[in-house]
Coordinates of N, CA and C in Angstrom, one line a residue:
G913 N 0.8 -1.2 0.0 CA 0.0 0.0 0.0 C 0.8 1.3 0.0
E914 N 0.8 2.0 1.1 CA 1.5 3.3 1.2 C 3.0 3.2 1.1
A915 N 3.5 2.1 1.7 CA 5.0 1.9 1.7 C 5.4 1.6 0.2
L916 N 4.6 0.8 -0.5 CA 4.9 0.6 -1.9 C 4.9 1.8 -2.7
A917 N 3.8 2.7 -2.4 CA 3.7 3.9 -3.2 C 4.9 4.8 -2.9
A918 N 5.3 4.9 -1.7 CA 6.5 5.7 -1.3 C 7.7 5.2 -2.0
A919 N 7.9 3.9 -2.0 CA 9.1 3.3 -2.6 C 9.0 3.5 -4.1
L920 N 7.8 3.4 -4.7 CA 7.7 3.7 -6.1 C 8.0 5.1 -6.4
D921 N 7.5 6.0 -5.6 CA 7.8 7.4 -5.8 C 9.3 7.7 -5.8
D922 N 10.0 7.1 -4.8 CA 11.5 7.3 -4.7 C 12.1 6.8 -6.0
E923 N 11.7 5.6 -6.4 CA 12.3 4.9 -7.6 C 12.0 5.8 -8.8
C924 N 10.7 6.3 -8.9 CA 10.3 7.1 -10.0 C 11.2 8.4 -10.1
A925 N 11.4 9.0 -9.0 CA 12.2 10.3 -8.9 C 13.5 10.0 -9.6
A926 N 14.1 8.9 -9.3 CA 15.5 8.6 -9.8 C 15.4 8.3 -11.3
G927 N 14.3 7.7 -11.7 CA 14.2 7.3 -13.1 C 13.6 8.3 -14.0
G928 N 12.8 9.2 -13.5 CA 12.1 10.2 -14.3 C 11.0 9.7 -15.1
D929 N 10.4 8.5 -14.9 CA 9.4 7.9 -15.7 C 8.0 8.5 -15.2
E930 N 7.3 9.2 -16.2 CA 6.0 9.8 -15.8 C 5.0 8.8 -15.5
D931 N 4.9 7.6 -16.2 CA 3.9 6.6 -15.9 C 4.1 6.1 -14.5
C932 N 5.3 5.9 -14.1 CA 5.7 5.4 -12.8 C 5.2 6.3 -11.7
A933 N 5.5 7.6 -11.9 CA 5.1 8.6 -11.0 C 3.6 8.7 -10.8
L934 N 2.9 8.6 -12.0 CA 1.4 8.6 -12.0 C 0.9 7.4 -11.2
S935 N 1.5 6.3 -11.4 CA 1.1 5.1 -10.7 C 1.2 5.3 -9.2
A936 N 2.3 5.8 -8.7 CA 2.6 6.1 -7.3 C 1.5 7.0 -6.7
L937 N 1.2 8.1 -7.5 CA 0.2 9.1 -7.0 C -1.2 8.4 -6.9
Q938 N -1.5 7.6 -7.9 CA -2.8 6.9 -7.9 C -2.9 6.0 -6.7
M939 N -1.8 5.3 -6.4 CA -1.9 4.4 -5.2 C -2.1 5.2 -3.9
R940 N -1.4 6.3 -3.8 CA -1.6 7.2 -2.6 C -3.0 7.7 -2.5
A941 N -3.6 8.1 -3.7 CA -5.0 8.6 -3.7 C -6.0 7.5 -3.3
R942 N -5.8 6.3 -3.8 CA -6.7 5.2 -3.5 C -6.6 4.9 -2.0
K943 N -5.4 4.9 -1.4 CA -5.2 4.7 0.0 C -6.0 5.8 0.8
A944 N -5.8 7.0 0.5 CA -6.4 8.1 1.2 C -7.9 8.1 1.1
A945 N -8.4 7.7 -0.1 CA -9.9 7.6 -0.3 C -10.4 6.5 0.5
A946 N -9.7 5.4 0.6 CA -10.2 4.2 1.4 C -10.3 4.6 2.9
V947 N -9.2 5.3 3.4 CA -9.2 5.8 4.7 C -10.4 6.7 5.0
A948 N -10.6 7.7 4.1 CA -11.6 8.7 4.3 C -13.0 8.0 4.2
N949 N -13.2 7.1 3.3 CA -14.5 6.5 3.2 C -14.8 5.5 4.4
S950 N -13.8 5.0 5.0 CA -14.0 4.1 6.1 C -14.0 4.8 7.5
S951 N -13.6 6.0 7.4 CA -13.5 6.8 8.7 C -14.8 7.1 9.3
D952 N -15.0 6.7 10.5 CA -16.3 7.1 11.2 C -16.4 8.6 11.4
E953 N -15.2 9.2 11.5 CA -15.3 10.7 11.7 C -15.9 11.4 10.5
W954 N -15.5 11.0 9.3 CA -16.0 11.7 8.1 C -17.5 11.3 7.9
N955 N -17.8 10.0 8.1 CA -19.1 9.6 7.8 C -20.1 10.1 8.8
M956 N -19.7 10.4 10.0 CA -20.6 11.0 11.0 C -20.8 12.5 10.8
L957 N -20.0 13.2 10.1 CA -20.1 14.6 9.9 C -21.4 14.9 9.1
S958 N -22.0 15.9 9.5 CA -23.2 16.4 8.8 C -23.1 17.9 8.5
C959 N -24.0 18.4 7.7 CA -23.9 19.8 7.4 C -24.1 20.6 8.7
R960 N -24.9 20.1 9.6 CA -25.2 20.9 10.8 C -23.9 21.0 11.6
E961 N -23.0 19.9 11.5 CA -21.8 20.0 12.3 C -20.6 20.7 11.5
S962 N -20.6 20.6 10.2 CA -19.5 21.2 9.5 C -19.8 22.5 8.8
G963 N -21.0 22.9 8.8 CA -21.3 24.2 8.1 C -21.7 24.0 6.7
C964 N -22.3 25.0 6.1 CA -22.8 24.9 4.7 C -22.0 25.5 3.6
F965 N -20.7 25.7 3.8 CA -19.8 26.2 2.8 C -18.5 25.5 2.9
G966 N -17.8 25.6 1.8 CA -16.5 24.9 1.7 C -16.5 23.6 1.0
Y967 N -15.4 23.1 0.7 CA -15.3 21.8 0.0 C -14.2 21.0 0.7
Y968 N -14.5 19.7 1.1 CA -13.6 18.9 1.8 C -13.3 17.7 0.9
M969 N -12.1 17.7 0.3 CA -11.7 16.9 -0.8 C -12.0 15.4 -0.6
L970 N -11.6 14.8 0.5 CA -11.8 13.4 0.7 C -13.0 13.0 1.4
R971 N -13.9 14.0 1.7 CA -15.1 13.7 2.4 C -16.1 13.1 1.4
P972 N -16.9 12.1 1.8 CA -17.8 11.4 0.8 C -19.0 12.3 0.5
C973 N -19.4 13.2 1.4 CA -20.6 14.1 1.1 C -20.2 15.5 1.4
Q974 N -20.9 16.4 0.7 CA -20.5 17.9 0.8 C -21.8 18.7 1.3
C975 N -21.5 19.9 1.7 CA -22.6 20.8 2.1 C -22.5 22.2 1.5
N976 N -22.1 22.2 0.3 CA -21.9 23.5 -0.4 C -22.9 23.7 -1.5
P977 N -23.0 24.8 -2.1 CA -24.0 25.0 -3.2 C -23.8 24.1 -4.4
Y978 N -22.7 23.5 -4.6 CA -22.4 22.7 -5.7 C -22.8 21.2 -5.5
C979 N -23.0 20.8 -4.3 CA -23.2 19.4 -4.0 C -24.4 18.8 -4.8
A980 N -25.5 19.6 -5.0 CA -26.6 19.1 -5.7 C -26.2 18.8 -7.2
E981 N -25.4 19.7 -7.7 CA -24.9 19.6 -9.1 C -24.1 18.3 -9.3
W982 N -23.3 18.0 -8.2 CA -22.4 16.8 -8.3 C -23.0 15.6 -7.7
G983 N -24.2 15.7 -7.1 CA -24.8 14.6 -6.5 C -24.2 14.0 -5.3
N984 N -23.5 14.8 -4.5 CA -22.8 14.3 -3.3 C -23.1 15.1 -2.0
C985 N -24.4 15.5 -1.9 CA -24.8 16.3 -0.7 C -24.9 15.3 0.5
C986 N -24.7 15.8 1.6 CA -24.9 15.0 2.9 C -26.4 14.9 3.1
A987 N -26.7 13.9 3.9 CA -28.1 13.6 4.1 C -28.9 14.7 4.7
D988 N -28.3 15.6 5.5 CA -29.1 16.7 6.1 C -28.9 18.0 5.4
Y989 N -28.4 17.9 4.1 CA -28.2 19.2 3.3 C -29.4 20.0 3.1
M990 N -30.5 19.3 2.7 CA -31.8 20.1 2.4 C -32.3 20.8 3.6
E991 N -32.4 20.2 4.8 CA -32.9 20.8 5.9 C -32.0 21.8 6.6
T992 N -30.7 21.6 6.4 CA -29.7 22.5 7.0 C -29.2 23.7 6.2
C993 N -29.0 23.4 4.9 CA -28.3 24.4 4.0 C -29.1 24.9 2.9
Q994 N -30.2 24.3 2.4 CA -30.9 24.7 1.2 C -31.3 26.1 1.3
A995 N -31.8 26.6 2.4 CA -32.3 28.0 2.5 C -31.2 29.0 2.3
Q996 N -30.0 28.7 2.8 CA -28.9 29.5 2.7 C -28.4 29.6 1.2
H997 N -28.6 28.5 0.5 CA -28.1 28.4 -0.9 C -29.2 28.7 -1.9
S998 N -30.4 29.2 -1.5 CA -31.5 29.3 -2.4 C -31.2 30.3 -3.6
T999 N -30.3 31.2 -3.5 CA -30.0 32.1 -4.6 C -29.0 31.5 -5.5
Y1000 N -28.4 30.4 -5.2 CA -27.4 29.8 -6.1 C -28.1 29.3 -7.4
Q1001 N -27.4 29.6 -8.5 CA -27.9 29.2 -9.8 C -26.8 28.4 -10.5
P1002 N -27.0 27.1 -10.7 CA -26.0 26.2 -11.3 C -25.6 26.8 -12.6
G1003 N -24.3 26.9 -12.8 CA -23.7 27.5 -14.1 C -23.7 29.0 -14.1
G1004 N -24.3 29.6 -13.1 CA -24.3 31.1 -13.0 C -23.5 31.6 -11.8
A1005 N -23.8 32.8 -11.4 CA -23.1 33.3 -10.2 C -23.4 32.5 -9.0
S1006 N -22.5 32.3 -8.2 CA -22.7 31.5 -6.9 C -22.4 32.4 -5.7
L1007 N -22.6 31.8 -4.6 CA -22.3 32.5 -3.3 C -20.8 32.5 -3.0
G1008 N -20.1 31.7 -3.7 CA -18.7 31.5 -3.4 C -18.4 30.4 -2.4
C1009 N -17.1 30.2 -2.2 CA -16.7 29.1 -1.2 C -17.0 29.5 0.2
Y1010 N -16.8 30.7 0.5 CA -17.0 31.1 1.9 C -17.9 32.3 2.0
R1011 N -18.8 32.2 3.0 CA -19.8 33.3 3.2 C -19.8 33.6 4.7
S1012 N -20.0 34.8 5.0 CA -20.1 35.2 6.4 C -21.2 36.2 6.5
D1013 N -21.9 36.1 7.6 CA -23.0 37.1 7.9 C -22.4 38.3 8.7
K1014 N -21.1 38.3 9.0 CA -20.5 39.3 9.7 C -20.5 40.7 8.9
V1015 N -20.6 41.7 9.6 CA -20.7 43.1 9.0 C -19.4 43.8 9.4
Y1016 N -18.6 44.2 8.4 CA -17.4 44.9 8.7 C -17.5 46.4 8.4
S1017 N -16.7 47.2 9.0 CA -16.7 48.6 8.7 C -15.3 49.1 8.5
L1018 N -15.1 50.1 7.7 CA -13.8 50.6 7.4 C -13.3 51.5 8.5
S1019 N -12.2 51.1 9.0 CA -11.6 51.9 10.1 C -10.8 53.1 9.6
W1020 N -10.0 52.8 8.6 CA -9.2 53.9 8.0 C -9.0 53.5 6.5
E1021 N -8.6 54.5 5.7 CA -8.4 54.3 4.3 C -6.9 54.5 4.0
A1022 N -6.4 53.7 3.1 CA -5.0 53.9 2.6 C -5.1 54.1 1.1
E1023 N -4.8 55.3 0.7 CA -4.9 55.7 -0.7 C -4.0 56.8 -1.1
G1024 N -3.7 56.8 -2.4 CA -3.0 58.0 -3.0 C -1.7 58.3 -2.3
S1025 N -1.3 59.5 -2.2 CA 0.0 60.0 -1.7 C 0.1 59.7 -0.2
T1026 N -1.0 59.4 0.5 CA -0.9 59.2 2.0 C -1.1 57.7 2.3
F1027 N -1.0 56.8 1.3 CA -1.2 55.4 1.4 C -0.5 54.8 2.6
F1028 N 0.8 55.1 2.7 CA 1.7 54.4 3.7 C 1.7 55.1 5.1
D1029 N 0.9 56.2 5.2 CA 1.0 57.0 6.4 C 0.6 56.3 7.7
K1030 N -0.4 55.4 7.7 CA -0.9 54.8 8.9 C -0.4 53.4 9.1
F1031 N 0.4 52.9 8.2 CA 1.0 51.5 8.4 C 2.1 51.6 9.4
T1032 N 2.3 50.5 10.1 CA 3.4 50.3 11.0 C 4.5 49.5 10.3
F1033 N 5.7 50.1 10.2 CA 6.8 49.4 9.6 C 7.6 48.6 10.6
V1034 N 7.5 47.3 10.6 CA 8.1 46.5 11.6 C 9.5 46.1 11.1
T1035 N 10.5 46.5 11.9 CA 11.9 46.3 11.5 C 12.5 45.0 12.2
Q1036 N 11.9 44.5 13.2 CA 12.4 43.3 13.8 C 12.3 42.1 12.8
D1037 N 13.4 41.4 12.7 CA 13.5 40.3 11.8 C 13.6 39.0 12.6
D1038 N 12.4 38.3 12.7 CA 12.4 37.0 13.4 C 12.7 35.8 12.5
V1039 N 12.8 36.0 11.2 CA 13.1 34.9 10.3 C 14.5 34.9 9.8
H1040 N 15.2 36.0 9.9 CA 16.7 36.0 9.5 C 16.9 35.6 8.1
G1041 N 16.1 36.1 7.2 CA 16.3 35.7 5.8 C 17.2 36.6 5.0
A1042 N 17.0 36.6 3.7 CA 17.8 37.4 2.8 C 17.2 38.8 2.6
H1043 N 16.7 39.4 3.6 CA 16.0 40.7 3.5 C 16.4 41.6 4.7
E1044 N 16.3 42.9 4.5 CA 16.5 43.8 5.6 C 15.3 44.6 5.7
F1045 N 14.5 44.4 6.8 CA 13.3 45.1 7.0 C 13.6 46.6 7.4
T1046 N 13.0 47.5 6.7 CA 13.4 48.9 6.9 C 12.3 49.7 7.6
T1047 N 12.7 50.9 8.0 CA 11.7 51.9 8.5 C 11.0 52.5 7.3
K1048 N 10.0 53.3 7.6 CA 9.3 53.9 6.5 C 10.2 54.9 5.8
E1049 N 11.0 55.6 6.5 CA 11.9 56.6 5.9 C 12.9 55.9 5.0
E1050 N 13.5 54.8 5.5 CA 14.5 54.1 4.7 C 13.8 53.4 3.4
A1051 N 12.6 53.0 3.6 CA 11.8 52.4 2.5 C 11.6 53.4 1.4
W1052 N 11.3 54.7 1.8 CA 11.2 55.7 0.8 C 12.5 56.0 0.1
R1053 N 13.6 56.1 0.9 CA 15.0 56.3 0.3 C 15.4 55.2 -0.7
Q1054 N 15.1 54.0 -0.3 CA 15.5 52.8 -1.1 C 14.5 52.5 -2.2
K1055 N 13.5 53.3 -2.3 CA 12.4 53.2 -3.3 C 11.7 51.8 -3.3
V1056 N 11.6 51.3 -2.0 CA 10.8 50.1 -1.8 C 9.3 50.4 -1.8
I1057 N 9.0 51.6 -1.3 CA 7.6 52.1 -1.4 C 7.7 53.5 -2.1
S1058 N 6.6 53.8 -2.8 CA 6.5 55.1 -3.4 C 5.0 55.3 -3.8
T1059 N 4.7 56.6 -4.0 CA 3.4 57.0 -4.5 C 3.6 57.9 -5.7
N1060 N 2.8 57.7 -6.7 CA 2.9 58.5 -7.9 C 1.5 58.6 -8.6
N1061 N 1.1 59.8 -8.9 CA -0.2 60.0 -9.6 C -1.3 59.3 -8.9
G1062 N -1.3 59.4 -7.6 CA -2.4 58.8 -6.8 C -2.4 57.3 -6.6
Q1063 N -1.3 56.7 -7.0 CA -1.1 55.2 -6.9 C 0.0 54.9 -6.0
A1064 N -0.1 53.9 -5.1 CA 0.9 53.4 -4.2 C 1.6 52.2 -4.9
Q1065 N 2.9 52.2 -4.6 CA 3.7 51.0 -5.2 C 4.5 50.4 -4.1
L1066 N 4.6 49.1 -4.0 CA 5.4 48.4 -3.1 C 6.3 47.5 -4.0
R1067 N 7.6 47.5 -3.8 CA 8.5 46.7 -4.6 C 9.6 46.2 -3.8
Y1068 N 10.4 45.2 -4.3 CA 11.6 44.8 -3.6 C 12.7 45.8 -3.8
G1069 N 13.5 46.0 -2.9 CA 14.6 47.0 -3.0 C 15.9 46.4 -3.4
G1070 N 16.9 47.3 -3.5 CA 18.2 46.9 -3.8 C 18.9 46.1 -2.7
L1071 N 20.2 45.8 -3.0 CA 20.9 45.0 -2.0 C 21.7 45.9 -1.0
R1072 N 21.7 45.5 0.2 CA 22.4 46.1 1.3 C 23.8 45.4 1.4
T1073 N 24.8 46.2 1.5 CA 26.1 45.6 1.7 C 26.2 44.9 3.0
P1074 N 26.9 43.8 3.2 CA 27.0 43.1 4.5 C 27.6 44.1 5.5
S1075 N 27.1 44.0 6.7 CA 27.6 44.9 7.8 C 28.7 44.2 8.6
Y1076 N 29.0 43.0 8.4 CA 30.1 42.3 9.1 C 30.5 41.1 8.2
V1077 N 31.8 40.7 8.5 CA 32.4 39.6 7.8 C 31.5 38.3 7.9
G1078 N 31.2 37.7 6.8 CA 30.5 36.5 6.8 C 29.0 36.7 6.6
E1079 N 28.5 37.9 6.7 CA 27.1 38.2 6.5 C 26.8 38.2 5.0
A1080 N 25.6 37.7 4.6 CA 25.2 37.7 3.2 C 24.7 39.1 2.9
Y1081 N 24.6 39.4 1.6 CA 23.9 40.6 1.1 C 22.5 40.4 1.4
K1082 N 21.8 41.5 1.8 CA 20.4 41.5 2.1 C 19.7 42.5 1.2
R1083 N 18.4 42.1 0.9 CA 17.6 43.0 0.0 C 16.7 43.8 0.9
Y1084 N 16.7 45.1 0.6 CA 15.8 46.0 1.4 C 14.3 45.6 1.1
S1085 N 13.6 45.5 2.2 CA 12.2 45.1 2.1 C 11.4 45.8 3.3
V1086 N 10.1 45.6 3.2 CA 9.2 46.2 4.3 C 8.4 45.0 4.8
N1087 N 8.1 45.2 6.1 CA 7.2 44.3 6.8 C 6.2 45.1 7.5
L1088 N 5.0 45.2 6.8 CA 3.9 46.1 7.3 C 3.0 45.4 8.3

């Protein structure tokens, strides 16, 4: 089963045979489907428990607006989700994968020449990568951020010379 698929995959990687790689992937998929279909956890889930949006790849039944089209709705789909999906038109505009009844309001706007004014520029580097997080002022100087004709631009910056022996070159960047 899975050990054979992994062994085949390793063997395929060395040989570069596309048919072999496809066979290994198909074996893995069959194994995953068998586990998903036999899993009490998946089979016990209902729309009431999992919600009425989203797609769960290995789950045998779904609770999204497309399940009726595909014929894979969970047993409680009609009573739990149908009303929420009543505006869904197969082949037309849908409600999308995720829906929320939450109402959001705009706290502040970022636009035009003042786009970057309210952002916090974080210079602490916890990942220690090939970047140098800069202050807002340095980002302007290095042309990592700019505004022109009412449009804001964010781009990667030039290279910073190493500050000590053994340090790699780092590219100016922003962490907003």
